[in-house]
Amino acid sequence: MPDHTPFMHTLRWAFALLCIAVAALIGSQWGAYRERSKVQEQLTEYQQQLASINDTHQAELIELRTQRDVADASNAALQESLKEMQAQSLEQKSQKRLYDRIEGTDIGTGLNIDTIIKVNNSDGETAELHITIVQARGRDRVKGQMGVALLGEKNDGNWREVIVDVNSDEAPRFDLRFFQTLVVPVPENDILIDIVEIDVVPDGKRHKPFSYEMDWASIQED
């Protein structure tokens, strides 16, 4: 009977080597798996940290934007309040000046032009004249009408255009005791205006008609 001892011995060594190789391969794969898992955990943790930082920054950005919007709103409200205060101050000064002009003892009794204001359209061109007539130191009602003309230069010569004739049916009428503002539309033109000329004709004989002139450049704009 043949002796199989050497063959079995070789087979055992081969099997042992195979087991060692398989164990080494398994160990290597397990180590690689653990390393990948560790890297993945670190990556996940890093991503979570980035997300947390981003959320914090977004919250801070929203807070800063809110503070900016509140500051802008407060600044706008402050600017609006300042404008209102300035407008009220100017209005009070204007009313005081008008009252002094009406009641003042340093001027004579009668009608006069208090203010002329240019009101511009969206293109910056004068569209209307707001003309305020006052009766100084008077109590009786006064009626009448007003005419307006513009004087300037055209084609290197003197030019005069009557916007509304004081004697026409279209002339704006006033009916006042102390003061009244009349609105006169200004037609479009490309003429260099130098002077606005106003004629006032009261009804009756108690007040005399008069004319008033003012440099166009001196007229206040609204």
Short mmCIF file of C-alpha atoms in Angstrom, two decimals:
data_model
loop_
_atom_site.label_atom_id
_atom_site.label_comp_id
_atom_site.label_asym_id
_atom_site.label_seq_id
_atom_site.Cartn_x
_atom_site.Cartn_y
_atom_site.Cartn_z
CA MET A 1 0.00 0.00 0.00
CA PRO A 2 1.54 3.31 -1.06
CA ASP A 3 2.59 5.89 1.52
CA HIS A 4 0.59 9.17 1.09
CA THR A 5 2.20 10.91 4.02
CA PRO A 6 4.38 13.32 2.00
CA PHE A 7 1.44 14.29 -0.19
CA MET A 8 -0.79 14.97 2.79
CA HIS A 9 1.98 16.95 4.41
CA THR A 10 2.31 19.08 1.27
CA LEU A 11 -1.42 19.48 1.03
CA ARG A 12 -1.58 20.69 4.64
CA TRP A 13 1.13 23.25 3.95
CA ALA A 14 -0.67 24.41 0.82
CA PHE A 15 -3.94 24.72 2.71
CA ALA A 16 -2.20 26.60 5.52
CA LEU A 17 -0.62 29.00 3.04
CA LEU A 18 -3.98 29.47 1.36
CA CYS A 19 -5.59 30.25 4.71
CA ILE A 20 -2.82 32.71 5.50
CA ALA A 21 -3.28 34.38 2.11
CA VAL A 22 -7.07 34.55 2.52
CA ALA A 23 -6.70 35.91 6.05
CA ALA A 24 -4.22 38.53 4.81
CA LEU A 25 -6.59 39.51 2.01
CA ILE A 26 -9.52 39.71 4.38
CA GLY A 27 -7.45 41.74 6.83
CA SER A 28 -6.34 44.08 4.08
CA GLN A 29 -9.92 44.56 2.82
CA TRP A 30 -11.18 45.05 6.39
CA GLY A 31 -8.47 47.63 7.05
CA ALA A 32 -9.32 49.42 3.82
CA TYR A 33 -13.02 49.31 4.72
CA ARG A 34 -12.34 50.73 8.18
CA GLU A 35 -10.12 53.43 6.64
CA ARG A 36 -12.87 54.34 4.13
CA SER A 37 -15.42 54.41 6.93
CA LYS A 38 -13.17 56.66 8.99
CA VAL A 39 -12.65 58.98 6.04
CA GLN A 40 -16.39 59.00 5.32
CA GLU A 41 -17.14 59.82 8.96
CA GLN A 42 -14.62 62.66 8.88
CA LEU A 43 -16.11 63.91 5.60
CA THR A 44 -19.63 63.75 7.04
CA GLU A 45 -18.49 65.59 10.17
CA TYR A 46 -16.76 68.22 8.01
CA GLN A 47 -19.89 68.64 5.89
CA GLN A 48 -22.00 69.04 9.02
CA GLN A 49 -19.57 71.66 10.32
CA LEU A 50 -19.74 73.50 7.01
CA ALA A 51 -23.54 73.37 7.06
CA SER A 52 -23.58 74.69 10.63
CA ILE A 53 -21.17 77.52 9.70
CA ASN A 54 -23.27 78.33 6.63
CA ASP A 55 -26.46 78.41 8.72
CA THR A 56 -24.75 80.70 11.23
CA HIS A 57 -23.54 83.01 8.47
CA GLN A 58 -26.97 83.04 6.84
CA ALA A 59 -28.58 83.95 10.16
CA GLU A 60 -26.00 86.69 10.71
CA LEU A 61 -26.56 87.95 7.15
CA ILE A 62 -30.33 88.05 7.69
CA GLU A 63 -29.80 89.92 10.97
CA LEU A 64 -27.46 92.43 9.29
CA ARG A 65 -29.93 92.93 6.43
CA THR A 66 -32.73 93.45 8.92
CA GLN A 67 -30.64 95.98 10.83
CA ARG A 68 -29.78 97.71 7.54
CA ASP A 69 -33.44 97.84 6.49
CA VAL A 70 -34.44 99.20 9.90
CA ALA A 71 -31.65 101.80 9.69
CA ASP A 72 -32.70 102.76 6.15
CA ALA A 73 -36.33 103.04 7.22
CA SER A 74 -35.35 105.11 10.25
CA ASN A 75 -33.14 107.33 8.12
CA ALA A 76 -35.91 107.77 5.53
CA ALA A 77 -38.41 108.60 8.28
CA LEU A 78 -35.93 111.07 9.78
CA GLN A 79 -35.33 112.71 6.41
CA GLU A 80 -39.08 112.93 5.84
CA SER A 81 -39.57 114.43 9.30
CA LEU A 82 -36.82 116.97 8.60
CA LYS A 83 -38.45 117.87 5.29
CA GLU A 84 -41.81 118.27 7.00
CA MET A 85 -40.25 120.41 9.73
CA GLN A 86 -38.48 122.54 7.14
CA ALA A 87 -41.68 122.84 5.12
CA GLN A 88 -43.63 123.79 8.25
CA SER A 89 -40.95 126.31 9.20
CA LEU A 90 -41.01 127.83 5.73
CA GLU A 91 -44.81 127.85 5.77
CA GLN A 92 -44.86 129.53 9.18
CA LYS A 93 -42.33 132.11 8.01
CA SER A 94 -44.35 132.65 4.85
CA GLN A 95 -47.57 133.01 6.83
CA LYS A 96 -45.91 135.45 9.23
CA ARG A 97 -44.49 137.46 6.37
CA LEU A 98 -47.88 137.45 4.67
CA TYR A 99 -49.60 138.49 7.91
CA ASP A 100 -47.05 141.28 8.40
CA ARG A 101 -47.68 142.37 4.84
CA ILE A 102 -51.44 142.38 5.39
CA GLU A 103 -51.44 143.98 8.85
CA GLY A 104 -48.17 145.90 8.82
CA THR A 105 -48.26 149.61 9.55
CA ASP A 106 -45.16 150.28 7.43
CA ILE A 107 -47.01 149.77 4.15
CA GLY A 108 -49.94 151.58 2.65
CA THR A 109 -53.47 150.29 2.38
CA GLY A 110 -54.31 148.57 -0.88
CA LEU A 111 -53.79 145.62 -3.16
CA ASN A 112 -50.42 144.22 -4.08
CA ILE A 113 -48.69 141.10 -5.39
CA ASP A 114 -47.25 139.06 -2.53
CA THR A 115 -45.55 136.11 -4.25
CA ILE A 116 -45.09 134.53 -7.66
CA ILE A 117 -44.14 130.85 -7.77
CA LYS A 118 -43.18 128.81 -10.82
CA VAL A 119 -44.58 125.27 -10.83
CA ASN A 120 -42.69 122.95 -13.20
CA ASN A 121 -43.88 119.87 -15.06
CA SER A 122 -42.08 116.51 -15.18
CA ASP A 123 -39.71 117.86 -17.86
CA GLY A 124 -38.60 120.72 -15.64
CA GLU A 125 -40.41 123.31 -17.74
CA THR A 126 -42.62 125.93 -16.10
CA ALA A 127 -46.23 124.86 -16.51
CA GLU A 128 -48.02 127.27 -14.15
CA LEU A 129 -47.57 130.52 -12.29
CA HIS A 130 -49.11 130.71 -8.81
CA ILE A 131 -49.68 134.37 -8.07
CA THR A 132 -50.82 135.53 -4.62
CA ILE A 133 -52.64 138.86 -4.32
CA VAL A 134 -52.91 140.52 -0.89
CA GLN A 135 -54.96 143.34 0.53
CA ALA A 136 -52.90 145.25 3.08
CA ARG A 137 -54.64 146.70 6.12
CA GLY A 138 -58.05 146.08 4.64
CA ARG A 139 -61.19 144.33 5.81
CA ASP A 140 -63.68 144.83 3.00
CA ARG A 141 -64.00 142.21 0.30
CA VAL A 142 -62.29 143.04 -2.97
CA LYS A 143 -63.09 141.57 -6.37
CA GLY A 144 -61.45 141.98 -9.73
CA GLN A 145 -59.39 140.23 -12.37
CA MET A 146 -55.78 139.77 -13.36
CA GLY A 147 -53.79 139.63 -16.59
CA VAL A 148 -50.31 138.19 -17.20
CA ALA A 149 -47.74 138.81 -19.92
CA LEU A 150 -44.19 137.55 -20.51
CA LEU A 151 -41.38 139.73 -21.81
CA GLY A 152 -38.11 138.52 -23.30
CA GLU A 153 -36.09 138.14 -26.48
CA LYS A 154 -36.93 136.44 -29.76
CA ASN A 155 -34.94 136.48 -32.98
CA ASP A 156 -32.55 139.05 -31.50
CA GLY A 157 -35.42 141.41 -30.78
CA ASN A 158 -37.73 142.33 -27.93
CA TRP A 159 -40.67 140.01 -27.49
CA ARG A 160 -43.88 140.19 -25.47
CA GLU A 161 -46.59 137.56 -25.18
CA VAL A 162 -49.83 138.13 -23.35
CA ILE A 163 -50.74 134.87 -21.63
CA VAL A 164 -54.12 136.21 -20.56
CA ASP A 165 -55.53 139.69 -21.21
CA VAL A 166 -56.73 141.42 -18.06
CA ASN A 167 -59.79 142.72 -19.94
CA SER A 168 -60.76 139.36 -21.45
CA ASP A 169 -63.45 136.99 -20.27
CA GLU A 170 -60.72 134.36 -19.69
CA ALA A 171 -58.84 136.53 -17.18
CA PRO A 172 -58.64 134.84 -13.75
CA ARG A 173 -60.82 136.61 -11.19
CA PHE A 174 -60.13 137.13 -7.49
CA ASP A 175 -62.56 137.59 -4.61
CA LEU A 176 -60.72 138.17 -1.34
CA ARG A 177 -60.54 139.94 1.96
CA PHE A 178 -56.93 139.25 2.87
CA PHE A 179 -55.22 137.20 0.15
CA GLN A 180 -55.87 134.77 -2.69
CA THR A 181 -53.65 132.70 -4.98
CA LEU A 182 -54.54 132.58 -8.68
CA VAL A 183 -53.16 129.94 -11.05
CA VAL A 184 -52.15 130.94 -14.58
CA PRO A 185 -51.05 128.24 -17.09
CA VAL A 186 -47.84 129.02 -18.99
CA PRO A 187 -47.80 127.92 -22.66
CA GLU A 188 -44.84 125.96 -24.01
CA ASN A 189 -42.24 128.10 -25.76
CA ASP A 190 -38.53 128.25 -26.46
CA ILE A 191 -38.26 131.95 -25.79
CA LEU A 192 -35.74 133.46 -23.40
CA ILE A 193 -38.04 135.01 -20.78
CA ASP A 194 -36.73 138.01 -18.86
CA ILE A 195 -39.73 139.51 -17.04
CA VAL A 196 -43.24 138.54 -15.97
CA GLU A 197 -45.72 141.41 -16.08
CA ILE A 198 -48.93 141.33 -14.06
CA ASP A 199 -51.90 143.70 -14.42
CA VAL A 200 -54.51 143.83 -11.65
CA VAL A 201 -57.86 145.57 -12.22
CA PRO A 202 -60.15 145.67 -9.14
CA ASP A 203 -63.89 146.16 -9.50
CA GLY A 204 -65.25 149.53 -8.37
CA LYS A 205 -63.31 152.65 -7.47
CA ARG A 206 -62.05 151.86 -3.98
CA HIS A 207 -58.79 150.33 -5.30
CA LYS A 208 -56.89 151.55 -8.35
CA PRO A 209 -55.63 149.22 -11.08
CA PHE A 210 -51.90 148.57 -10.93
CA SER A 211 -49.11 146.72 -12.75
CA TYR A 212 -46.34 144.63 -11.24
CA GLU A 213 -43.14 143.32 -12.81
CA MET A 214 -40.64 140.73 -11.65
CA ASP A 215 -37.48 139.25 -13.14
CA TRP A 216 -38.13 135.73 -14.36
CA ALA A 217 -34.88 134.47 -12.84
CA SER A 218 -35.91 135.79 -9.42
CA ILE A 219 -39.17 133.87 -9.28
CA GLN A 220 -39.17 131.03 -6.77
CA GLU A 221 -39.74 127.47 -8.03
CA ASP A 222 -41.97 125.00 -6.20
#
